[in-house]
mmCIF file of C-alpha atoms in Angstrom:
data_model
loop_
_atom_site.group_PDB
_atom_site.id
_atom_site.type_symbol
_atom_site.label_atom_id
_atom_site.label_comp_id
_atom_site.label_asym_id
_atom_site.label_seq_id
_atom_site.Cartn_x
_atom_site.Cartn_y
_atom_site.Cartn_z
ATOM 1 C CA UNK A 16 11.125 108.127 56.485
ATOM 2 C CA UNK A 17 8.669 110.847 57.511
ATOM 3 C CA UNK A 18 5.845 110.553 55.015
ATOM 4 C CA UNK A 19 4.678 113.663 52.610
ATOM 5 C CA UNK A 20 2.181 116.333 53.782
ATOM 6 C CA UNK A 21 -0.931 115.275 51.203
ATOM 7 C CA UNK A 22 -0.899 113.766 47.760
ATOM 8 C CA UNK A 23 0.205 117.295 45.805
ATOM 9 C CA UNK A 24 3.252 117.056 47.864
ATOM 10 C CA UNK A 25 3.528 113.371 46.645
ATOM 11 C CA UNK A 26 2.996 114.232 42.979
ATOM 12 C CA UNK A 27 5.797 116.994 43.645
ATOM 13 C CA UNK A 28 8.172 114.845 45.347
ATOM 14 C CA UNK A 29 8.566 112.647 42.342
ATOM 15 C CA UNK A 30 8.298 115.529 39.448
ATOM 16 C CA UNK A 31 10.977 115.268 37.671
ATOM 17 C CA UNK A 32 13.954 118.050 36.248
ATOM 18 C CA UNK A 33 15.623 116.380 33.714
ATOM 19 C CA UNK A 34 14.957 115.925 29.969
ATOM 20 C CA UNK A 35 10.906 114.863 29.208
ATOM 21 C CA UNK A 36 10.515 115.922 32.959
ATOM 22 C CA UNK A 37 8.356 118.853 34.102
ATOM 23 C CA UNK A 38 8.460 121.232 36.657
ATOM 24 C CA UNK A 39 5.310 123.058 37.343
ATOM 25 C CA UNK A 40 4.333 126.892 38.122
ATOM 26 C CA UNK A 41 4.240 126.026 41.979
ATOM 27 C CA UNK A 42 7.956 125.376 41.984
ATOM 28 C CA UNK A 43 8.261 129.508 42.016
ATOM 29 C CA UNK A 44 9.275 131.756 44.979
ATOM 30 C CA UNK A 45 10.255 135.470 44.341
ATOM 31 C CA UNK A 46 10.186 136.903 40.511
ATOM 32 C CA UNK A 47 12.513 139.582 40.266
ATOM 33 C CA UNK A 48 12.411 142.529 38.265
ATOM 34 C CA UNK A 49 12.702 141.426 34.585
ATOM 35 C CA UNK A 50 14.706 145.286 34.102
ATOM 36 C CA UNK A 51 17.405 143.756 35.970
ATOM 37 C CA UNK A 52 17.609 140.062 34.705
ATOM 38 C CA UNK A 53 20.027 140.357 31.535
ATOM 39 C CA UNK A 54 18.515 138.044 28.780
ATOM 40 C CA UNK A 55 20.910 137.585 25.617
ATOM 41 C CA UNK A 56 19.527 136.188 22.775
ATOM 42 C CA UNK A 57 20.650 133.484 21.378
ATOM 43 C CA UNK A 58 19.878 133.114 17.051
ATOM 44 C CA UNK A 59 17.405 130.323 16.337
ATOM 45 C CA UNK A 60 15.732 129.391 13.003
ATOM 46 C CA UNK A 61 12.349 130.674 11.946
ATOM 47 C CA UNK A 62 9.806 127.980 12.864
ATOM 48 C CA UNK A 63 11.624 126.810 16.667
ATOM 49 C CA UNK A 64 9.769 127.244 19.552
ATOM 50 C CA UNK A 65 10.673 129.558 22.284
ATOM 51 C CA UNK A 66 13.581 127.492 24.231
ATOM 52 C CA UNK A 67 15.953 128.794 27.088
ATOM 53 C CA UNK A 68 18.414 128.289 28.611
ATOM 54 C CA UNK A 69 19.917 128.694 32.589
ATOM 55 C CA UNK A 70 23.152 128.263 33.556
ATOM 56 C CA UNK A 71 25.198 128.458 36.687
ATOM 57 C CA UNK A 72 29.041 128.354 36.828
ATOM 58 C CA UNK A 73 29.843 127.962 40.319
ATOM 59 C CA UNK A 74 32.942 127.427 42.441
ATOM 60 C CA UNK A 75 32.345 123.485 41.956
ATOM 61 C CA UNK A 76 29.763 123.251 39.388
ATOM 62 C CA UNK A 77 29.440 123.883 35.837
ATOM 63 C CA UNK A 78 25.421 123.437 35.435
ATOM 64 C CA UNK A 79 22.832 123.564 32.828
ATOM 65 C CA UNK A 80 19.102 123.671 32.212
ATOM 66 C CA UNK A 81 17.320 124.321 28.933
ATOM 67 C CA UNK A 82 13.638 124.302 28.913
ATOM 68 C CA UNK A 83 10.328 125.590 26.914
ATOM 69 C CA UNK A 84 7.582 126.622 28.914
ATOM 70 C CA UNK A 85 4.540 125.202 29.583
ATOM 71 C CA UNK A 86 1.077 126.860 29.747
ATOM 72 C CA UNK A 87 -2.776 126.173 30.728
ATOM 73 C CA UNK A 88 -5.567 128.166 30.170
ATOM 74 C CA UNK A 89 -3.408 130.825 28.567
ATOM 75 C CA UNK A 90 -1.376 131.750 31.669
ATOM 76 C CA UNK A 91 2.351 130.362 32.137
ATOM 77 C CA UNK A 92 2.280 127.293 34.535
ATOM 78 C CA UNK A 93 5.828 126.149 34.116
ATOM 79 C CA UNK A 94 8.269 124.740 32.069
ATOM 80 C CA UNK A 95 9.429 121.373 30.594
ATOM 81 C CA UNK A 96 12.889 120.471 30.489
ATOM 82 C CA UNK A 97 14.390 119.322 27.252
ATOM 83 C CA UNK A 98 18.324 119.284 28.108
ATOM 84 C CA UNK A 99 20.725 119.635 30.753
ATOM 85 C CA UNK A 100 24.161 119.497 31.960
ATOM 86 C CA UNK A 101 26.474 118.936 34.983
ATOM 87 C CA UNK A 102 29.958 118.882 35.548
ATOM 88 C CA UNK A 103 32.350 119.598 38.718
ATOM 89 C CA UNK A 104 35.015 121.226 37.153
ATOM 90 C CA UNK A 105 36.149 123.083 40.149
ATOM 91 C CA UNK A 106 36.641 126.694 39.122
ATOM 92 C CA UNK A 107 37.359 128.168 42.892
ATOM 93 C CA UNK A 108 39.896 125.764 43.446
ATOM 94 C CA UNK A 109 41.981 127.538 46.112
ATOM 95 C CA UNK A 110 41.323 130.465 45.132
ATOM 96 C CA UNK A 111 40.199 130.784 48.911
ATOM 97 C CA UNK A 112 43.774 130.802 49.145
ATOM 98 C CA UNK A 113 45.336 132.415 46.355
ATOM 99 C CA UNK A 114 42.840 135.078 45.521
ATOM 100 C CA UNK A 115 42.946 133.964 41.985
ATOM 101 C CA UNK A 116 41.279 131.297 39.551
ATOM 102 C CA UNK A 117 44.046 129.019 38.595
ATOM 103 C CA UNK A 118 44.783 128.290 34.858
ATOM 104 C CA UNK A 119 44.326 124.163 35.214
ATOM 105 C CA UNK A 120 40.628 125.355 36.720
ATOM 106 C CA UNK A 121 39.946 127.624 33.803
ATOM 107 C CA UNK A 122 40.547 125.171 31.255
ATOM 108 C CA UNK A 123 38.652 122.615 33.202
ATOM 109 C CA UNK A 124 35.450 124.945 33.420
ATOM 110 C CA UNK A 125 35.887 126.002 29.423
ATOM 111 C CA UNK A 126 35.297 122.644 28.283
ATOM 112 C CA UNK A 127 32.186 122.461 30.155
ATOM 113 C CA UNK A 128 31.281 125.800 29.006
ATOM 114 C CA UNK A 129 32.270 124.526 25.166
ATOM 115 C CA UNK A 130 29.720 121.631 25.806
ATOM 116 C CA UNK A 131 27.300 123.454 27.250
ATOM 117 C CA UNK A 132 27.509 126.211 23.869
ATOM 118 C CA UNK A 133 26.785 123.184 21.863
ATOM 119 C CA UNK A 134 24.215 121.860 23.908
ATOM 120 C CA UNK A 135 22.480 125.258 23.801
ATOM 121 C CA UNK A 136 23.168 125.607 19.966
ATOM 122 C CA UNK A 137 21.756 122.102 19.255
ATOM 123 C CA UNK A 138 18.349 122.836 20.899
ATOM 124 C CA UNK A 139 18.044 126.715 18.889
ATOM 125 C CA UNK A 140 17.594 128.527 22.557
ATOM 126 C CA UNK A 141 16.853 131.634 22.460
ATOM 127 C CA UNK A 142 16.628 133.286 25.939
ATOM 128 C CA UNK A 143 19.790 132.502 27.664
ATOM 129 C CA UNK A 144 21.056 134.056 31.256
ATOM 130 C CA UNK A 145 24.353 132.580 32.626
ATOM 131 C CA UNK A 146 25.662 133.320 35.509
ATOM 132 C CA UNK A 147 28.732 132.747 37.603
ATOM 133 C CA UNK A 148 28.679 133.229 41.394
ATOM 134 C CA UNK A 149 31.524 133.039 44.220
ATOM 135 C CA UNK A 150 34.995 131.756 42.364
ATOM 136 C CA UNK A 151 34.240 134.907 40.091
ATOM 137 C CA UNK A 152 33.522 137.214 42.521
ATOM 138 C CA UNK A 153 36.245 136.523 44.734
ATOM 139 C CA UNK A 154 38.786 136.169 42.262
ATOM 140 C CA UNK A 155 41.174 138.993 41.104
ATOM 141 C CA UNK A 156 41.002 137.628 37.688
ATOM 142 C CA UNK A 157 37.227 136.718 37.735
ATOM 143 C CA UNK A 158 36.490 139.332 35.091
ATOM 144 C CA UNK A 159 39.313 138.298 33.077
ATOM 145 C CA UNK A 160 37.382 135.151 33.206
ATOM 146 C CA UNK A 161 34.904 136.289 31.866
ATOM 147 C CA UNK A 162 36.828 138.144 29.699
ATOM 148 C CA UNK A 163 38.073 134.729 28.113
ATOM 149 C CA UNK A 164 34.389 132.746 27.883
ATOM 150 C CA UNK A 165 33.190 135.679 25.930
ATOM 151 C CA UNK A 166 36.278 135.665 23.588
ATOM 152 C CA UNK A 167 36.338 131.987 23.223
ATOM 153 C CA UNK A 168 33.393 130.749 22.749
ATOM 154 C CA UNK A 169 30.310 133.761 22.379
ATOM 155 C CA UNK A 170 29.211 133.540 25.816
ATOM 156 C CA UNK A 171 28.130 136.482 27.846
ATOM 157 C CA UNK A 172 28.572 135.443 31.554
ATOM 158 C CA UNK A 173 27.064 137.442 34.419
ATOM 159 C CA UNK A 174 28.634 137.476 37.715
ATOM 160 C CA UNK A 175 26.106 138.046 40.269
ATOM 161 C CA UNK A 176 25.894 139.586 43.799
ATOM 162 C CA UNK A 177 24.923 138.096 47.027
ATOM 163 C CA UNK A 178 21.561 139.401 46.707
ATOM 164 C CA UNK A 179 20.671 138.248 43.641
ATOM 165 C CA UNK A 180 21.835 134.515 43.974
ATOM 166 C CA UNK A 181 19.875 134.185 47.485
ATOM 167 C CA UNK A 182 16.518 135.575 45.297
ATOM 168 C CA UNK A 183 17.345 133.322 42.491
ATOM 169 C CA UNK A 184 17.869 130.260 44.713
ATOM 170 C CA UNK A 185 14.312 130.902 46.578
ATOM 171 C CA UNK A 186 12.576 131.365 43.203
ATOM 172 C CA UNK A 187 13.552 127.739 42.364
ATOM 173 C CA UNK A 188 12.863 125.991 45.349
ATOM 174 C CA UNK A 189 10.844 128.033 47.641
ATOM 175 C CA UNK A 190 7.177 126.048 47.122
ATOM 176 C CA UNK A 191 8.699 123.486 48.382
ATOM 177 C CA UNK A 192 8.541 125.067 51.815
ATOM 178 C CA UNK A 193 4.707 123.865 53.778
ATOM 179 C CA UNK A 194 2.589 126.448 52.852
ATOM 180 C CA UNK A 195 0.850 126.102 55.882
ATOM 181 C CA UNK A 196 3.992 127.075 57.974
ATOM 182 C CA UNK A 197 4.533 130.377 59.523
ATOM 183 C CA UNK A 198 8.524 130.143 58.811
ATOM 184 C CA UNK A 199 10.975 128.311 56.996
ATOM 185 C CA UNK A 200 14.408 128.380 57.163
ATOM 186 C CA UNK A 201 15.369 127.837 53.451
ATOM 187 C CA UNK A 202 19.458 127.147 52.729
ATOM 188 C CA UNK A 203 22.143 126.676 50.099
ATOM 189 C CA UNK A 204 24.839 125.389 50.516
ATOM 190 C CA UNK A 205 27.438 126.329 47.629
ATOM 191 C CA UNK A 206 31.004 125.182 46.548
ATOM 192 C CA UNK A 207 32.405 128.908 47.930
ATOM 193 C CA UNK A 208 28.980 130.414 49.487
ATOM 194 C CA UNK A 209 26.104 129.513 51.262
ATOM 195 C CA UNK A 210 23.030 131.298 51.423
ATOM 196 C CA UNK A 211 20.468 131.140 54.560
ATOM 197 C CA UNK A 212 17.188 132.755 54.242
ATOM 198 C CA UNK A 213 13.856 133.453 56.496
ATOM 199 C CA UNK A 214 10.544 133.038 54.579
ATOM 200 C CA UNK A 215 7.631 133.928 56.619
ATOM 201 C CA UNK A 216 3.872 132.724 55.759
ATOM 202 C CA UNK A 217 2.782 132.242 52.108
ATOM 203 C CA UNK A 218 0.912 135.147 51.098
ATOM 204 C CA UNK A 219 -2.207 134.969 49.189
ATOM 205 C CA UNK A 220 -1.078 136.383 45.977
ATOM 206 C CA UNK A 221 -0.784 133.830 42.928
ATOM 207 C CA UNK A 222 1.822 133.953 39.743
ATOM 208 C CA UNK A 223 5.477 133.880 39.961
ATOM 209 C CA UNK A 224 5.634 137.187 42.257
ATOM 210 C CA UNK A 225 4.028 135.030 44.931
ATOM 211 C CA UNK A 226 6.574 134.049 46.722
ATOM 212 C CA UNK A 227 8.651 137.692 47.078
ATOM 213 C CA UNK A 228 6.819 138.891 50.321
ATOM 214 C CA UNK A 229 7.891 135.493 52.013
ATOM 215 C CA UNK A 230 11.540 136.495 52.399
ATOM 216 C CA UNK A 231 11.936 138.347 55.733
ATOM 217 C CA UNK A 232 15.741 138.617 55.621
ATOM 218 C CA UNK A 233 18.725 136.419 54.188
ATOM 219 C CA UNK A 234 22.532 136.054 54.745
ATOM 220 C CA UNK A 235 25.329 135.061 52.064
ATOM 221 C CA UNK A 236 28.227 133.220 53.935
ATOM 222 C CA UNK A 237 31.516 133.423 52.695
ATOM 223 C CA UNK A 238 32.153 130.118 53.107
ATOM 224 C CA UNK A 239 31.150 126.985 51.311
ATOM 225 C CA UNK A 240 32.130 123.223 50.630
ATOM 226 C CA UNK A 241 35.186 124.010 48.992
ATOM 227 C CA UNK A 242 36.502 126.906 50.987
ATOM 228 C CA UNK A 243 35.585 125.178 54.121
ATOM 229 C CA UNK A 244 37.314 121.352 52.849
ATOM 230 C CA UNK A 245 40.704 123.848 52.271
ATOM 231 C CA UNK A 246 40.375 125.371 55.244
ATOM 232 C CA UNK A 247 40.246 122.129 57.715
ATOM 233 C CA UNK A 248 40.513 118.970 55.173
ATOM 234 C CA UNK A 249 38.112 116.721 53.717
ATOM 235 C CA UNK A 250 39.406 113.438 53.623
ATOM 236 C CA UNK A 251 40.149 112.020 57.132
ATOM 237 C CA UNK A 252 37.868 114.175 59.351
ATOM 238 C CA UNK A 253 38.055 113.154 63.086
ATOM 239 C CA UNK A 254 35.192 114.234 65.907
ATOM 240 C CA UNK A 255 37.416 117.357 66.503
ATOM 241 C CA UNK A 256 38.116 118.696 63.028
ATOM 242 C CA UNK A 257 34.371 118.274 62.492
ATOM 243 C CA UNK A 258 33.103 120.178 65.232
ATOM 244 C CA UNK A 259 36.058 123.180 64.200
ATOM 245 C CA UNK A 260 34.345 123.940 60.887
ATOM 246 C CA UNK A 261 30.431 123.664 62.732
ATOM 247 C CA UNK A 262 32.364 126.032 65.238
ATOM 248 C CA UNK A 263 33.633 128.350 62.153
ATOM 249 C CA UNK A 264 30.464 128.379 60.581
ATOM 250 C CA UNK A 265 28.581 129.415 63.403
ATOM 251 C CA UNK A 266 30.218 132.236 63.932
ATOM 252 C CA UNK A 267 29.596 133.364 60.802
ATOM 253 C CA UNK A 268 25.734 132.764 61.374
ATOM 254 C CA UNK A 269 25.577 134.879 64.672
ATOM 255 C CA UNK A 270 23.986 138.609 62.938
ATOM 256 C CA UNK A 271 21.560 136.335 61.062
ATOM 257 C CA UNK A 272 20.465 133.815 64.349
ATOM 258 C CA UNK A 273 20.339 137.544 66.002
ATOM 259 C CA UNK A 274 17.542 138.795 63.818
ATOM 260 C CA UNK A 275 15.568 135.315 64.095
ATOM 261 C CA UNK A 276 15.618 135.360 67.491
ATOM 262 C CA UNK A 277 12.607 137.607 67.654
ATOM 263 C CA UNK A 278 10.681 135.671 64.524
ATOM 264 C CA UNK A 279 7.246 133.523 65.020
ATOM 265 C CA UNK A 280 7.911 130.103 64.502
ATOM 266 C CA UNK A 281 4.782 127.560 64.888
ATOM 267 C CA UNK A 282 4.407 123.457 64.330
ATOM 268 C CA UNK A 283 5.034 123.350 61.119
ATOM 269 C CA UNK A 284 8.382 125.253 61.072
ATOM 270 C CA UNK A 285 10.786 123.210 59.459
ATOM 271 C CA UNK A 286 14.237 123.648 57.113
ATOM 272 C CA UNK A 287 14.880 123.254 53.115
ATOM 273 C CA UNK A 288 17.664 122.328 51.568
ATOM 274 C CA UNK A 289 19.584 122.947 48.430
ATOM 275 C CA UNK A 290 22.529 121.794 47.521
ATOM 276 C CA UNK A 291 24.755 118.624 46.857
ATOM 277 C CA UNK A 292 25.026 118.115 50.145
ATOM 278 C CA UNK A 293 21.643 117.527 51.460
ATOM 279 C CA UNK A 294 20.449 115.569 47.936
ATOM 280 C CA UNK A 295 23.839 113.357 49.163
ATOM 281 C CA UNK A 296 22.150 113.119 52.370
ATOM 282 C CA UNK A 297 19.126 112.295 50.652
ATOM 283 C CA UNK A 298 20.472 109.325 48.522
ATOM 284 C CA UNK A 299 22.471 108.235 51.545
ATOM 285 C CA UNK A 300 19.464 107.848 53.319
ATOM 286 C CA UNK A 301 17.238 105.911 50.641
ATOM 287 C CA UNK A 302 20.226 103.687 50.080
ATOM 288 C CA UNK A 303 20.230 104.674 46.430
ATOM 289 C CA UNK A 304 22.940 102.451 44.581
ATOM 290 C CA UNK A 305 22.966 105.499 42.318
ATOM 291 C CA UNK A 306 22.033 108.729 42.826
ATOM 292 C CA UNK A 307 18.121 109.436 41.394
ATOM 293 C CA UNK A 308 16.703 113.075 41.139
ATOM 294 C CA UNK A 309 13.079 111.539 41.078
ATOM 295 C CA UNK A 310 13.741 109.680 44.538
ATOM 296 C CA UNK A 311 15.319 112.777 46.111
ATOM 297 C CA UNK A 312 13.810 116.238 45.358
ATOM 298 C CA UNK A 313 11.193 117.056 47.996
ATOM 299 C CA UNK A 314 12.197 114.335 49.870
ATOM 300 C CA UNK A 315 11.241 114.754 53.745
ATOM 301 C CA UNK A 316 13.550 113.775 56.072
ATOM 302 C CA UNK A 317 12.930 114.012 60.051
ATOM 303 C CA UNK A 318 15.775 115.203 62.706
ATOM 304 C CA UNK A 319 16.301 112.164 63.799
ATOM 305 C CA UNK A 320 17.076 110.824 60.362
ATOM 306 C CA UNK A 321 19.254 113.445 59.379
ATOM 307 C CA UNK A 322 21.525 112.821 62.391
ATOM 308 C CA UNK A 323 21.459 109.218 61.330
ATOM 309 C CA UNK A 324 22.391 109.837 57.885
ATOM 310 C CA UNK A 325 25.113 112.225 58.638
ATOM 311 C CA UNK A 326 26.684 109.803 61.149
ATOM 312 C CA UNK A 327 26.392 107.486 58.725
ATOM 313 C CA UNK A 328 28.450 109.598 56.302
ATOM 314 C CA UNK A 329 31.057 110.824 58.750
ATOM 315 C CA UNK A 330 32.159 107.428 60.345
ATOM 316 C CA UNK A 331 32.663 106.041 56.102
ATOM 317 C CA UNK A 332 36.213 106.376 55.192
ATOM 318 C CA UNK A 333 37.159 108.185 52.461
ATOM 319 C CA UNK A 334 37.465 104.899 49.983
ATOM 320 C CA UNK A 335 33.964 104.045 51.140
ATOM 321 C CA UNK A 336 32.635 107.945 50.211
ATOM 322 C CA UNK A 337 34.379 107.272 46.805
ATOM 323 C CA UNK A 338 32.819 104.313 45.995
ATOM 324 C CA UNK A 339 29.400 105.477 47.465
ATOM 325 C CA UNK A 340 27.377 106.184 43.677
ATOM 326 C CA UNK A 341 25.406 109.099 45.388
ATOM 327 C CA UNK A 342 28.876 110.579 46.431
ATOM 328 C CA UNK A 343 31.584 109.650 44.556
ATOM 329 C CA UNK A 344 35.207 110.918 43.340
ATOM 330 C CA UNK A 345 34.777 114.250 42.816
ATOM 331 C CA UNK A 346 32.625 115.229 46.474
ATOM 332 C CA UNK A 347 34.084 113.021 48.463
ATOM 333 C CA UNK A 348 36.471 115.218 49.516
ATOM 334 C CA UNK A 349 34.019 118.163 49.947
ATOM 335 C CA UNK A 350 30.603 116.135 51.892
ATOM 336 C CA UNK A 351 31.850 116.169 54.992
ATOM 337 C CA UNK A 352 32.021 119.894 55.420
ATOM 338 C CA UNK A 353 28.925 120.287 53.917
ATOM 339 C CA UNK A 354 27.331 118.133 56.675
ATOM 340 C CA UNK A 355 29.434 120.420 59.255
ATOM 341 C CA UNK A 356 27.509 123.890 57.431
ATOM 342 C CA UNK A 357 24.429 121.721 57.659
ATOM 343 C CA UNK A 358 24.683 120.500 61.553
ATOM 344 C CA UNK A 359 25.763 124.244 62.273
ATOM 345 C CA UNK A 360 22.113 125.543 60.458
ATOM 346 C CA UNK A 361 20.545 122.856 62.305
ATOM 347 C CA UNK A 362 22.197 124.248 65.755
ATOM 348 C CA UNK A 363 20.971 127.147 65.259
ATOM 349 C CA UNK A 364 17.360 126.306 63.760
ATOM 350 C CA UNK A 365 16.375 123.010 65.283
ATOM 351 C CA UNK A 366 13.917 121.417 63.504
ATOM 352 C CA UNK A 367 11.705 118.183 63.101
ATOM 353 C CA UNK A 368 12.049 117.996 59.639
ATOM 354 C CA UNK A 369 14.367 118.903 56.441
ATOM 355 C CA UNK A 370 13.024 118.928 53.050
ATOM 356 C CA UNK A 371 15.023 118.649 50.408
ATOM 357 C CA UNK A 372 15.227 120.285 46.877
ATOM 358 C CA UNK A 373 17.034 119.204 44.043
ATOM 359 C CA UNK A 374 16.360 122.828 42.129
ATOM 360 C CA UNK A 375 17.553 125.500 42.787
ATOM 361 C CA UNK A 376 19.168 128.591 41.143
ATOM 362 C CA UNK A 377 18.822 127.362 36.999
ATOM 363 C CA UNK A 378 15.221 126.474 37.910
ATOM 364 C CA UNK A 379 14.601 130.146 39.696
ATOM 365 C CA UNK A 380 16.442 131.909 36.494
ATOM 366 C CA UNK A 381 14.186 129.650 34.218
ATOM 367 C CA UNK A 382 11.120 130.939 35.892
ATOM 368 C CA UNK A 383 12.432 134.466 35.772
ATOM 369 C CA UNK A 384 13.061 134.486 32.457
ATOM 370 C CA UNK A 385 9.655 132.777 31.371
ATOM 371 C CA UNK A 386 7.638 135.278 33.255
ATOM 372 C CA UNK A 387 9.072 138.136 31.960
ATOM 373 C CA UNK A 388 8.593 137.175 28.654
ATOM 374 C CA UNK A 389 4.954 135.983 29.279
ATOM 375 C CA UNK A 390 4.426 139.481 30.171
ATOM 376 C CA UNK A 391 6.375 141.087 27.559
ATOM 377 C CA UNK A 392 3.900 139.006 25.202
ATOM 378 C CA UNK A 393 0.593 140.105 26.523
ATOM 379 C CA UNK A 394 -0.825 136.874 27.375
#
């Protein structure tokens, strides 16, 4: 394993994002414009801190973060996590297909939203922003979706654009990029989208905002683990079928490769990662028996290792993925062609090292919100 850059990276590496754990101001990239982050309110009693709350409903994950923040010497320096939630539940189940969120899906994805409503009650939050990404936005009934959360349980769900989810998923994760690299290609790959997006050199401007100026330009895919597993299969994948959806998902990344072509790159140029495929990759590699957030999340892994680890996950048949506790039931299905979006990135970008988040787009709206209310307060 390709050891850390210096011992900040090594005290990042093993932060943790989970209840008690703490995530600090460095772990922002872009802020975006408070005017166009939608912050319901959720009703607390009198004396409870300021808590809130990020979710994101995607096309395979129901996830949630609640948090407080964190200051020193009066300026906001991050946040400290005091619940969360995960659950594959699925929503953009062939939709891909059918155009339309099926009813078995929606009931799944409820009762994840029901829990996550009492999580959020339990702890008095009181900035929420929940969002819902690809399954929603290519579904014809998406909005009736919505329509239904709202109705059934008090939830106001967002569905955001492209735009806004490739921001959102650099605000989370972006410092984990070398700040003493030029470029970095920072990815995510989703259940029914993937973003890619160019950072160029960190900027010498501090706070949240710091990291906006780094994005040079960013492509959503429509096409993620889900779609792409429907598409071709995910259970027996040979050599052939595997190099058909790297073959698909290059073409998708030509207009993107086209404007890097003319980008600086230097030493130090090097890819990171978020999504459940590369933290897979990750476990897989540290021969976790079960999966551990602290072990993985800014995790370097060299080229060479990578390829190792994937090979190591494509020749495993699909018993051995469902047994595997960084993988099991419910991705082993859906890996395989997240390794094939991942080797098609890495065609395109080659690289001698990965890093690999474990944040993402709940830490990014976390940070969002935060800031904007820090400056709303006048602190």
């Amino acid at each position: 394993m390709s050891s850390l850059n210096d011992a900040q990276d090594t005290a990042l590496a093993t932060r943790q994002a989970e209840p008690g754990g703490f995530l600090n101001g460095a772990v922002s990239g872009v802020s975006l414009d408070p005017a166009a982050a939608p912050q319901p309110r959720i009703d607390r009693g009198p004396t409870a801190p300021p808590t809130f709350a990020a979710l994101d409903l995607g096309t395979n994950n129901c996830r949630l973060l609640i948090a407080r923040p964190a200051y020193s010497g009066g300026d906001f320096s991050g946040f400290k996590i005091v619940d969360s939630f995960s659950r594959i539940v699925r929503l953009g189940e062939r939709v891909s297909q059918t155009g339309r969120l099926a009813e078995s899906a929606i009931k799944r994805t409820l009762e994840a939203l029901e829990i996550c409503r009492t999580k959020m009650r339990a702890r008095h939050v009181t900035h929420a922003r929940l969002i819902a990404t690809e399954a929603c936005r290519m579904a014809a009934n998406g909005a009736e979706f919505i329509a239904r959360a709202r109705d059934a349980l008090g939830l106001e769900l967002e569905i955001i654009d492209r735009q806004t989810e490739a921001h959102l998923a650099a605000a989370g994760c972006a410092a984990l990029a070398d700040p003493t690299a030029e470029s970095v290609i920072l990815f995510d790959i989703g259940g029914g989208s993937s973003e890619v997006i160019w950072l160029g050199p960190q900027t010498d401007r501090g706070g949240l905002g710091a990291g906006r100026e780094r994005i040079r330009f960013w492509v959503s895919l429509k096409l993620g683990v889900v779609t792409l597993a429907e598409k071709f299969g995910g259970v027996d994948v040979s050599d052939e079928l595997f190099e058909a959806m790297v073959a698909h998902v290059a073409a998708e990344l030509d207009e993107f490769i086209a404007k890097a072509a003319h980008q600086p790159r230097c030493e130090r140029f090097h890819l990171l990662g978020t999504s459940g495929t590369v933290t897979t990759i990750g476990g897989i590699f540290l021969n976790l028996a079960r999966y551990d957030r602290r072990r993985v999340d800014g995790l370097w892994m060299s080229d060479m290792e990578i390829d190792t680890t994937v090979s190591r996950l494509r020749s495993m048949p699909y018993p051995e993925r469902v047994a595997n506790g960084c993988i099991g039931t419910e991705r082993a299905d859906l890996v395989l062609a997240g390794c094939a979006i991942l080797e098609a990135i890495r065609r395109a970008f080659p690289a001698k090292r990965v890093r690999i988040a474990d944040r993402g787009l709940r830490e990014g709206i976390l940070l969002q919100m935060m800031d904007a209310e820090h400056a709303r307060a006048g602190r």
